[in-house]
Coordinates of C-alpha atoms and ligand atoms in Angstrom, one line a residue:
X283 CA 3.7 -21.0 -35.4
X284 CA 6.5 -19.3 -37.9
X285 CA 6.7 -15.3 -38.4
X286 CA 4.8 -14.8 -34.6
X287 CA 6.1 -12.1 -32.7
X288 CA 9.2 -12.4 -30.3
X289 CA 8.6 -14.1 -27.0
X290 CA 11.2 -11.7 -25.5
X291 CA 10.5 -12.2 -22.2
X292 CA 9.0 -9.1 -19.7
X293 CA 11.6 -8.9 -17.2
X294 CA 12.4 -6.2 -14.6
X295 CA 15.6 -4.9 -15.3
X296 CA 14.0 -4.3 -18.8
X297 CA 12.4 -1.3 -17.4
X298 CA 15.8 0.1 -16.0
X299 CA 17.7 -0.3 -18.9
X300 CA 15.2 1.6 -21.3
X301 CA 14.8 4.4 -18.4
X302 CA 19.2 4.5 -18.0
X303 CA 19.4 4.5 -22.3
X304 CA 16.2 6.6 -23.0
X305 CA 15.6 8.5 -20.0
X306 CA 19.3 8.7 -18.5
X307 CA 20.0 12.1 -17.0
X308 CA 16.4 12.1 -15.9
X309 CA 16.6 12.5 -11.9
X310 CA 16.0 10.0 -9.2
X311 CA 15.8 12.4 -5.4
X312 CA 16.0 10.6 -1.7
X313 CA 15.7 11.3 0.5
X314 CA 17.1 9.8 3.7
X315 CA 16.4 9.8 7.9
X316 CA 17.8 12.9 8.3
X317 CA 15.8 15.0 5.6
X318 CA 18.9 15.1 4.1
X319 CA 18.7 14.6 -0.4
X320 CA 20.7 13.2 -2.2
X321 CA 20.2 13.1 -6.7
X322 CA 20.9 11.1 -8.7
X323 CA 19.6 9.6 -12.2
X324 CA 18.2 6.6 -14.5
X325 CA 21.9 6.0 -15.9
X326 CA 24.4 6.3 -12.9
X327 CA 21.3 3.8 -10.6
X328 CA 21.4 1.0 -13.7
X329 CA 25.4 0.8 -13.1
X330 CA 24.9 0.7 -9.5
X331 CA 21.9 -2.0 -10.0
X332 CA 24.3 -4.1 -12.3
X333 CA 27.2 -3.9 -9.4
X334 CA 24.9 -5.2 -7.1
X335 CA 24.1 -8.1 -9.4
X336 CA 27.7 -8.5 -9.5
X337 CA 28.4 -8.2 -6.0
X338 CA 25.3 -11.0 -5.3
X339 CA 26.9 -13.8 -7.7
X340 CA 30.1 -13.1 -6.5
X341 CA 28.8 -13.7 -2.9
X342 CA 27.1 -16.6 -3.9
X343 CA 23.3 -16.0 -5.0
X344 CA 21.8 -17.6 -7.1
X345 CA 18.5 -17.7 -9.2
X346 CA 15.5 -18.1 -6.9
X347 CA 17.5 -17.1 -4.1
X348 CA 15.4 -14.9 -1.3
X349 CA 17.4 -11.8 -1.0
X350 CA 15.9 -9.2 1.5
X351 CA 15.7 -5.9 1.8
X352 CA 14.7 -3.7 5.5
X353 CA 15.0 -0.1 4.2
X354 CA 13.0 3.3 4.4
X355 CA 12.6 4.3 0.5
X356 CA 15.3 5.7 -0.1
X357 CA 17.9 5.4 -3.6
X358 CA 19.3 2.5 -2.4
X359 CA 16.6 0.4 -1.2
X360 CA 15.2 1.2 -5.4
X361 CA 18.8 0.2 -6.9
X362 CA 18.1 -3.2 -4.6
X363 CA 14.5 -3.7 -6.6
X364 CA 16.5 -3.9 -9.8
X365 CA 19.8 -5.8 -8.3
X366 CA 18.1 -8.2 -7.2
X367 CA 15.2 -9.5 -9.4
X368 CA 17.5 -8.3 -12.2
X369 CA 19.7 -12.1 -11.5
X370 CA 16.7 -13.6 -10.6
X371 CA 16.6 -13.6 -6.7
X372 CA 13.8 -12.4 -5.3
X373 CA 13.5 -9.4 -3.5
X374 CA 11.7 -9.9 -0.3
X375 CA 11.1 -6.0 1.0
X376 CA 10.8 -6.9 5.0
X377 CA 7.8 -4.9 6.9
X378 CA 9.9 -3.4 9.7
X379 CA 6.4 -2.5 11.8
X380 CA 5.5 -6.2 12.3
X381 CA 6.1 -7.5 15.3
X382 CA 9.3 -9.7 16.6
X383 CA 7.6 -12.8 16.0
X384 CA 6.1 -12.2 12.9
X385 CA 9.9 -10.4 11.6
X386 CA 10.9 -14.3 12.5
X387 CA 8.4 -15.5 11.0
X388 CA 8.3 -14.5 8.1
X389 CA 12.4 -14.5 7.6
X390 CA 13.2 -17.5 8.5
X391 CA 9.7 -19.1 6.3
X392 CA 11.3 -17.0 3.4
X393 CA 14.6 -18.5 4.0
X394 CA 16.5 -15.1 3.0
X395 CA 20.3 -15.7 2.1
X396 CA 21.5 -11.8 2.9
X397 CA 19.9 -9.2 4.2
X398 CA 20.3 -5.4 3.5
X399 CA 19.2 -2.3 5.8
X400 CA 19.0 0.8 6.8
X401 CA 21.8 1.4 9.5
X402 CA 18.2 2.6 11.4
X403 CA 17.5 -1.3 11.9
X404 CA 20.5 -2.4 12.9
X405 CA 18.5 -2.3 16.7
X406 CA 16.0 -4.5 15.9
X407 CA 17.5 -7.3 13.7
X408 CA 20.0 -7.1 16.4
X409 CA 17.4 -8.2 19.0
X410 CA 16.7 -11.0 17.0
X411 CA 19.4 -12.2 15.3
X412 CA 19.6 -15.1 17.6
X413 CA 16.8 -16.7 16.1
X414 CA 16.8 -16.2 12.7
X415 CA 18.3 -18.8 10.7
X416 CA 19.1 -18.9 7.4
X417 CA 20.6 -15.0 6.4
X418 CA 24.6 -15.6 6.1
X419 CA 25.5 -12.1 5.0
X420 CA 24.0 -8.1 6.8
X421 CA 25.0 -5.6 4.3
X422 CA 24.3 -2.1 5.5
X423 CA 22.8 0.5 3.6
X424 CA 25.5 3.1 4.3
X425 CA 28.8 5.1 3.3
X426 CA 32.1 3.3 4.3
X427 CA 32.4 6.4 7.1
X428 CA 28.8 5.5 8.6
X429 CA 29.2 2.0 9.4
X430 CA 28.1 1.0 12.5
X431 CA 30.2 -0.8 14.9
X432 CA 27.9 -4.2 16.7
X433 CA 28.9 -7.0 19.4
X434 CA 26.1 -8.8 18.4
X435 CA 26.3 -9.4 14.5
X436 CA 29.6 -10.3 13.5
X437 CA 30.6 -9.7 9.7
X438 CA 28.4 -6.5 8.7
X439 CA 29.4 -5.5 5.5
X440 CA 29.4 -1.7 4.0
X441 CA 27.2 -1.5 0.8
X442 CA 28.9 1.3 -0.3
X443 CA 32.0 -1.2 -0.3
X444 CA 30.5 -3.8 -1.7
X445 CA 29.4 -1.5 -4.3
X446 CA 32.8 0.0 -5.5
X447 CA 34.8 -3.1 -5.8
X448 CA 32.4 -3.6 -9.0
X449 CA 32.9 -2.4 -12.2
X450 CA 29.4 -2.3 -13.5
X451 CA 30.0 -3.4 -16.7
X452 CA 27.1 -6.1 -16.5
X453 CA 24.5 -7.6 -18.8
X454 CA 21.2 -8.2 -17.4
X455 CA 20.6 -12.2 -18.0
X456 CA 17.7 -13.0 -19.7
X457 CA 15.4 -15.9 -18.6
X458 CA 11.9 -17.3 -18.0
X459 CA 9.7 -14.1 -17.6
X460 CA 7.1 -16.5 -15.1
X461 CA 10.6 -16.4 -12.6
X462 CA 9.5 -14.6 -9.2
X463 CA 11.0 -11.3 -8.9
X464 CA 9.7 -10.1 -5.7
X465 CA 8.2 -11.2 -2.6
X466 CA 5.6 -9.3 0.3
X467 CA 4.4 -10.9 3.3
X468 CA 0.8 -8.8 4.4
X469 CA 0.2 -8.8 7.7
X470 CA -2.4 -10.0 8.6
X471 CA -5.1 -9.3 11.6
X472 CA -4.1 -12.7 12.7
X473 CA -2.4 -15.4 11.8
X474 CA 1.0 -15.8 10.9
X475 CA 1.9 -13.3 7.4
X476 CA 1.4 -15.0 4.4
X477 CA 4.0 -14.7 1.4
X478 CA 2.9 -13.2 -1.8
X479 CA 5.6 -13.8 -4.5
X480 CA 5.2 -11.5 -7.5
X481 CA 6.6 -12.1 -10.8
X482 CA 8.6 -10.3 -13.7
X483 CA 6.0 -10.7 -15.8
X484 CA 2.9 -9.2 -13.4
X485 CA 4.6 -6.8 -12.4
X486 CA 5.4 -5.8 -16.0
X487 CA 2.8 -6.2 -17.2
X488 CA 1.3 -4.6 -13.5
X489 CA 3.2 -1.7 -14.9
X490 CA 2.2 -0.9 -18.0
X491 CA -1.7 -1.4 -16.8
X492 CA -0.8 1.3 -14.0
X493 CA 0.5 4.2 -16.3
X494 CA -2.4 4.3 -19.0
X495 CA -4.4 6.8 -19.0
X496 CA -7.6 5.7 -16.8
X497 CA -5.9 4.6 -14.8
X498 CA -3.0 6.5 -13.4
X499 CA -2.3 8.4 -15.9
X500 CA 1.5 8.8 -16.1
X501 CA 4.2 9.9 -18.3
X502 CA 8.1 11.5 -18.4
X503 CA 6.5 14.6 -17.6
X504 CA 5.5 13.5 -14.2
X505 CA 7.8 14.0 -11.1
X506 CA 6.3 10.9 -9.1
X507 CA 6.7 10.8 -4.8
X508 CA 5.3 7.4 -4.2
X509 CA 5.1 7.3 -0.3
X510 CA 3.4 4.3 1.0
X511 CA 6.7 2.6 1.8
X512 CA 9.0 0.6 -0.6
X513 CA 8.7 -2.0 2.2
X514 CA 4.3 -2.6 1.5
X515 CA 3.2 -3.7 -1.5
X516 CA 6.6 -2.0 -3.3
X517 CA 5.4 1.2 -3.2
X518 CA 1.9 0.3 -4.4
X519 CA 4.6 -1.0 -7.2
X520 CA 5.3 2.9 -7.9
X521 CA 9.0 2.4 -8.4
X522 CA 8.4 0.3 -11.4
X523 CA 6.0 2.1 -12.9
X524 CA 7.7 5.7 -13.4
X525 CA 10.9 3.5 -14.2
X526 CA 8.8 2.5 -17.4
X527 CA 7.4 5.8 -18.6
X528 CA 11.4 7.0 -17.5
X529 CA 9.4 9.9 -14.7
X530 CA 11.3 11.8 -12.4
X531 CA 11.0 9.5 -9.3
X532 CA 11.3 11.1 -5.6
X533 CA 11.9 9.5 -3.0
X534 CA 10.8 10.4 0.6
X535 CA 12.5 7.9 2.6
X536 CA 11.7 7.6 7.1
X537 CA 10.0 10.9 7.0
X538 CA 6.7 11.2 6.5
X539 CA 5.1 14.1 8.4
X540 CA 3.1 17.1 6.9
X541 CA 6.1 19.3 6.8
X542 CA 8.5 17.0 4.6
X543 CA 6.1 15.4 2.9
X544 CA 5.0 19.0 1.8
X545 CA 8.5 20.1 1.6
X546 CA 9.4 17.3 -1.0
X547 CA 6.5 18.3 -2.8
X548 CA 7.2 22.0 -3.4
X549 CA 10.6 21.7 -4.1
X550 CA 11.0 19.1 -6.1
X551 CA 7.6 19.7 -7.8
X552 CA 6.5 17.0 -7.7
X553 CA 3.2 16.6 -10.0
X554 CA 1.6 12.8 -8.4
X555 CA 2.1 10.8 -5.5
X556 CA -0.2 8.3 -3.4
X557 CA -0.6 7.0 0.1
X558 CA -2.9 6.4 2.6
X559 CA -5.4 8.4 4.5
X560 CA -3.5 8.7 7.8
X561 CA -0.6 10.4 4.8
X562 CA -3.0 13.1 3.8
X563 CA -4.9 13.5 7.5
X564 CA -1.1 14.5 8.5
X565 CA -0.2 16.9 5.5
X566 CA -3.5 19.2 5.5
X567 CA -3.3 20.0 9.7
X568 CA 0.4 20.8 8.3
X569 CA -1.5 23.1 5.3
X570 CA -3.2 24.7 7.9
X571 CA -0.8 25.4 10.0
X572 CA 1.5 27.1 7.8
X573 CA -1.0 28.2 4.9
X574 CA 1.5 26.5 2.6
X575 CA -0.2 24.8 -0.7
X576 CA -0.3 21.7 -3.0
X577 CA 0.9 24.0 -6.1
X578 CA 2.5 21.7 -8.3
X579 CA 0.9 18.0 -7.5
X580 CA -1.8 17.6 -10.1
X581 CA -2.7 13.9 -8.4
X582 CA -2.9 11.9 -5.7
X583 CA -4.2 8.0 -5.4
X584 CA -6.1 8.0 -2.1
X585 CA -6.6 4.3 -1.5
X586 CA -5.0 1.7 1.5
X587 CA -8.5 2.4 3.3
X588 CA -11.1 4.4 2.5
X589 CA -11.2 8.1 1.2
X590 CA -13.5 9.6 3.5
X591 CA -15.5 12.4 1.9
X592 CA -14.7 15.2 3.0
X593 CA -11.0 14.2 2.0
X594 CA -11.9 14.6 -1.3
X595 CA -13.7 17.7 -0.8
X596 CA -10.8 19.3 0.1
X597 CA -8.0 18.3 -2.1
X598 CA -10.5 19.2 -5.3
X599 CA -11.9 22.6 -4.1
X600 CA -8.5 23.8 -1.1
X601 CA -6.5 23.1 -3.2
X602 CA -7.0 22.0 -7.1
X603 CA -5.6 18.6 -6.7
X604 CA -7.3 15.5 -8.5
X605 CA -8.1 12.5 -6.2
X606 CA -7.8 9.1 -7.6
X607 CA -9.6 6.9 -5.6
X608 CA -7.8 2.9 -5.7
X609 CA -8.5 -0.4 -4.2
X610 CA -5.9 -2.8 -4.0
X611 CA -4.0 -5.5 -1.7
X612 CA -0.4 -7.0 -1.1
X613 CA -1.9 -9.9 -3.2
X614 CA -3.6 -7.9 -6.3
X615 CA -0.2 -6.5 -7.1
X616 CA -1.8 -3.8 -6.0
X617 CA -3.9 -2.2 -8.4
X618 CA -7.6 -3.8 -8.1
X619 CA -9.9 -0.7 -9.3
X620 CA -9.2 2.8 -9.8
X621 CA -12.1 6.0 -9.6
X622 CA -12.2 7.8 -13.3
X623 CA -15.2 8.9 -14.1
X624 CA -16.5 7.7 -17.5
X625 CA -17.8 10.2 -20.1
X626 CA -21.9 10.2 -19.2
X627 CA -20.3 11.9 -15.7
X628 CA -19.3 15.2 -18.0
X629 CA -21.8 17.8 -16.6
X630 CA -22.2 16.6 -13.8
X631 CA -22.0 18.7 -10.5
X632 CA -19.4 18.7 -8.1
X633 CA -21.6 17.1 -6.0
X634 CA -22.8 14.9 -7.9
X635 CA -19.4 13.8 -9.3
X636 CA -18.1 13.2 -5.1
X637 CA -21.1 10.5 -4.4
X638 CA -19.3 8.6 -7.2
X639 CA -16.0 9.4 -6.8
X640 CA -16.4 8.1 -2.8
X641 CA -16.3 5.0 -4.5
X642 CA -13.3 2.2 -5.0
X643 CA -13.3 2.5 -8.4
X644 CA -14.3 0.1 -11.6
X645 CA -11.3 -3.1 -12.6
X646 CA -8.2 -2.1 -14.9
X647 CA -8.1 -3.5 -18.0
X648 CA -6.8 -7.3 -16.8
X649 CA -8.6 -8.0 -13.5
X650 CA -11.9 -8.7 -13.5
X651 CA -14.2 -8.8 -10.0
X652 CA -17.5 -10.4 -8.9
X653 CA -19.4 -10.7 -6.0
X654 CA -20.9 -13.5 -4.1
X655 CA -22.7 -14.5 -1.2
X656 CA -21.6 -17.0 1.5
X657 CA -22.6 -19.7 -1.3
X658 CA -20.3 -18.9 -3.7
X659 CA -23.8 -17.6 -5.6
X660 CA -22.7 -14.4 -7.7
X661 CA -24.5 -11.4 -6.9
X662 CA -26.4 -8.8 -9.3
X663 CA -24.2 -5.6 -10.1
X664 CA -27.0 -3.2 -8.6
X665 CA -24.7 -0.7 -6.4
X666 CA -27.2 -2.2 -3.3
X667 CA -25.5 -5.9 -3.0
X668 CA -23.4 -6.2 -0.1
X669 CA -21.7 -9.3 -1.6
X670 CA -18.0 -11.5 -0.5
X671 CA -14.8 -9.7 -3.4
X672 CA -13.7 -11.7 -5.7
X673 CA -10.3 -10.9 -8.0
X674 CA -8.8 -12.9 -11.0
X675 CA -6.6 -11.7 -13.4
X676 CA -2.0 -12.5 -14.0
X677 CA -1.3 -9.6 -11.4
X678 CA -3.6 -11.3 -8.8
X679 CA -1.6 -13.9 -6.6
X680 CA -2.6 -17.7 -6.8
X681 CA -1.9 -19.0 -4.2
X682 CA 0.6 -18.2 -0.7
X683 CA 4.3 -19.2 -0.8
X684 CA 4.8 -22.2 1.2
X685 CA 1.2 -23.3 1.8
X686 CA -1.3 -25.7 -0.1
X687 CA -4.2 -25.6 -0.4
X688 CA -4.7 -21.7 0.5
X689 CA -8.5 -21.8 1.5
X690 CA -9.0 -18.0 -0.6
X691 CA -7.9 -19.8 -4.0
X692 CA -11.2 -20.8 -5.4
X693 CA -11.2 -22.3 -8.7
X694 CA -11.0 -20.6 -11.8
X695 CA -8.3 -18.3 -10.8
X696 CA -10.7 -16.8 -8.2
X697 CA -9.3 -14.9 -5.5
X698 CA -11.2 -13.9 -2.2
X699 CA -10.3 -10.9 -1.0
X700 CA -11.3 -11.0 2.7
X701 CA -14.1 -7.6 1.6
X702 CA -17.2 -7.1 1.3
X703 CA -18.2 -4.4 -1.9
X704 CA -20.9 -3.5 -3.6
X705 CA -20.8 -3.1 -7.8
X706 CA -22.8 -0.8 -9.7
X707 CA -24.1 -0.9 -13.0
X708 CA -21.4 0.7 -14.2
X709 CA -18.8 -1.6 -13.0
X710 CA -18.3 1.3 -9.8
X711 CA -17.1 -1.1 -6.6
X712 CA -17.7 -0.1 -2.9
X713 CA -15.7 -1.8 -0.1
X714 CA -18.1 -1.5 2.8
X715 CA -15.9 -3.7 4.8
X716 CA -14.2 -6.4 5.8
X717 CA -16.1 -9.3 5.9
X718 CA -14.8 -9.8 9.7
X719 CA -15.7 -6.6 10.3
X720 CA -19.0 -6.0 8.6
X721 CA -21.8 -5.6 11.9
X722 CA -24.7 -7.5 11.6
X723 CA -27.7 -6.3 13.3
X724 CA -31.5 -8.1 12.8
X725 CA -29.8 -10.2 9.7
X726 CA -28.9 -6.6 7.9
X727 CA -24.9 -5.6 6.7
X728 CA -24.0 -2.6 8.5
X729 CA -21.5 -0.8 6.5
X730 CA -18.1 0.0 9.6
X731 CA -16.6 2.0 7.0
X732 CA -19.2 4.7 6.2
X733 CA -19.9 5.3 9.7
X734 CA -16.4 5.8 10.2
X735 CA -15.6 8.0 7.0
X736 CA -19.4 10.5 7.7
X737 CA -17.3 10.9 11.2
X738 CA -14.2 11.3 10.7
X739 CA -15.8 14.3 8.3
X740 CA -16.3 16.4 11.3
X741 CA -14.2 18.8 12.1
X742 CA -13.1 17.7 16.1
X743 CA -12.7 14.3 14.9
X744 CA -9.4 12.7 14.2
X745 CA -10.3 8.9 13.6
X746 CA -12.9 7.1 13.9
X747 CA -12.8 3.0 14.1
X748 CA -16.6 1.2 14.3
X749 CA -17.7 -2.3 15.8
X750 CA -20.5 -4.4 16.4
X751 CA -21.4 -5.2 20.2
X752 CA -23.8 -7.3 21.6
X753 CA -27.5 -6.8 21.6
X754 CA -30.3 -9.0 23.2
X755 CA -32.5 -7.7 20.4
X756 CA -30.7 -7.0 17.2
X757 CA -27.8 -9.7 18.0
X758 CA -25.3 -6.5 16.6
X759 CA -25.4 -3.5 17.4
X760 CA -22.6 0.0 15.8
X761 CA -20.4 1.4 19.3
X762 CA -19.1 4.5 17.2
X763 CA -15.2 5.0 18.8
X764 CA -13.5 8.3 18.5
X765 CA -10.6 9.9 18.8
X766 CA -10.7 14.0 19.1
X767 CA -8.8 16.3 17.6
X768 CA -6.2 18.0 19.9
X769 CA -7.8 21.2 21.6
X770 CA -11.0 20.3 20.2
X771 CA -14.1 19.5 22.6
X772 CA -17.4 17.4 20.8
X773 CA -19.8 15.4 22.8
X774 CA -21.2 12.2 21.9
X775 CA -24.9 14.3 20.8
X776 CA -23.2 16.6 18.3
X777 CA -21.8 13.4 16.7
X778 CA -24.9 11.7 16.5
X779 CA -26.9 15.0 15.3
X780 CA -24.2 15.6 12.7
X781 CA -24.3 12.1 11.3
X782 CA -28.7 12.2 11.8
X783 CA -28.9 13.2 7.6
X784 CA -26.1 11.1 6.2
X785 CA -26.9 7.8 7.1
X786 CA -29.7 5.5 7.5
X787 CA -31.7 5.6 10.6
X788 CA -30.9 2.3 11.1
X789 CA -27.2 2.6 11.1
X790 CA -26.7 5.3 13.4
X791 CA -24.0 4.2 16.5
X792 CA -26.4 3.1 20.0
X793 CA -23.2 4.8 21.7
X794 CA -20.4 6.6 21.0
X795 CA -17.1 6.9 22.9
X796 CA -13.9 9.0 22.7
X797 CA -10.7 7.5 23.2
X798 CA -7.1 8.3 23.3
X799 CA -5.9 6.5 20.2
X800 CA -6.8 3.9 18.5
X801 CA -4.9 0.6 17.7
X802 CA -3.4 0.3 14.4
X803 CA -1.9 -2.9 12.2
X804 CA 1.7 -2.3 10.7
X805 CA 0.5 -0.7 7.6
X806 CA -1.0 1.8 9.4
X807 CA -4.9 -0.3 9.2
X808 CA -7.1 0.3 12.2
X809 CA -6.9 -3.4 14.0
X810 CA -11.1 -4.2 14.6
X811 CA -9.8 -7.4 16.2
X812 CA -7.8 -5.3 19.5
X813 CA -10.9 -2.7 19.6
X814 CA -13.1 -5.9 19.4
X815 CA -11.2 -7.2 22.2
X816 CA -11.2 -4.1 24.3
X817 CA -14.6 -3.9 23.9
X818 CA -15.9 -7.4 24.3
X819 CA -17.8 -6.2 27.7
X820 CA -19.2 -3.2 26.6
X821 CA -22.8 -3.1 27.4
X822 CA -25.2 -0.8 25.2
X823 CA -27.8 0.9 27.2
X824 CA -30.8 -1.0 25.9
X825 CA -34.1 1.3 26.2
Ligands
AMP13 P1 -2.9 -4.3 2.1 O1 -2.7 -5.5 1.5 O2 -2.0 -4.0 3.2 O3 -2.6 -3.6 1.2 O4 -4.7 -4.7 2.7 C1 -5.6 -4.5 1.6 C2 -7.1 -4.2 1.9 O5 -7.0 -3.2 2.5 C3 -8.0 -4.4 0.8 O6 -8.3 -5.6 1.1 C4 -8.8 -3.7 1.6 O7 -9.9 -3.8 3.0 C5 -8.2 -2.6 2.3 N1 -8.6 -1.3 0.9 C6 -7.2 -0.9 0.5 N2 -8.1 -0.1 -0.4 C7 -8.9 0.4 0.1 C8 -9.7 1.6 -0.3 N3 -9.6 2.4 -1.4 N4 -11.0 2.0 0.2 C9 -11.0 1.1 1.4 N5 -10.4 -0.3 1.7 C10 -9.4 -0.5 1.1

């Protein structure tokens, strides 16, 4: 219609172009595998991303080609996010922690044409190279004098040499915003990983939503450090959001131990960061040993797994940091819900506030969620009924790459998340389990996550996993499997006593077992499937 708003496409390159123009001198800090820091800024990075674009076009990259990265969270990886997507190619960020056979599968499934890798991953790629078919060139993210020699991979290209041949005088091309921009595979616990394709439009509108005050509340005044790796759901899309608002960006590289994380927060005056609970546990351990603080940090996102209550208490009370509990998935770009208080919560005491804050939060604008029973009948939002969690919205995947008729994609754009949740009358969603992990005792559901969260609140417990094991009367009963903190001693009886006033009596684990470590997936989640396999012959004492 005449006079309607312009249809200028929402493209990922426009985020960086804007940052280069209006926040050109704002810094981008990057820590390498030896914890050496390099400093760049939006202006320089935009030019270098354009050089990548020029080089890729010369190498023969075309629109919709898949171009892979295997790299830590560093500035070269960040440049590739824009250089690759900026010319309409798809930036496939490979998770190096996947098993070798999964890596071979995803590289072949994605038909990766070029691969950019950090030096650290050369041995890994050498071990796979005979089984990956499409890759034409491998480019090593390093300086000329760091270039490794490989007798197995022929014709490795040096990234900096490649860039040096270009002048960066390049206009980002304009194309349909519905073009695919990046690709990430989910690391499911069964079957092959599945490819999730992000688009320019979905990425940009997700960034608008993520930056908003009732979401992450980010602005150019912030110093933002994504800790979730750039190969996992695009570091939770935080590099895009940071670029959009023009904030200082800190990329922490490979070393995510407590000392390194605290060191970067302090030296770069980080105000906002985001990570899974495991990272925060390591950070707390270091803070306690060293007596250091998190003085500049204002808020942090906890997601990827449920944030235990004790973790929130510690962040607020001991370190003065606001916790934003978020839920999302690779398939949801990733933001689904974020926990922020409502006006009616003003005046609540700390304990009441935490009762709500431990939930995974409410949908941000753009996202709709619902819970439904096994037959797809929608369940009430009463905070009590558990159901399968469904989600839809413009940044939620509509299917998986190369998979026709996905079983988890329903009518009207609804996507079945595989999580089980409650939703309260205010819309606060709380995850109780993964569908496959739910414990059914006498037909009633027990939340393994809730028991785990309370168990890790015990000062002697480092990690907890709860699975259902066979019971002749109740069919399944919860078994609590614990890893103790170093040099800590605790008994089964003490643990059960500790849980007593925290969970319903019929949720009490029938037994507690101590192990040295728990199995984890490539993204750091407890592998319940493996745990169930390990304990499949476990016999509960039945009184
Ligand atoms: P991924 O796609 O690897 O990021 O994993 C997504 C899954 O992580 C979700 O389906 C949930 O099972 C889990 N998850 C993410 N955030 C949370 C959270 N805040 N609490 C509990 N589980 C979460």
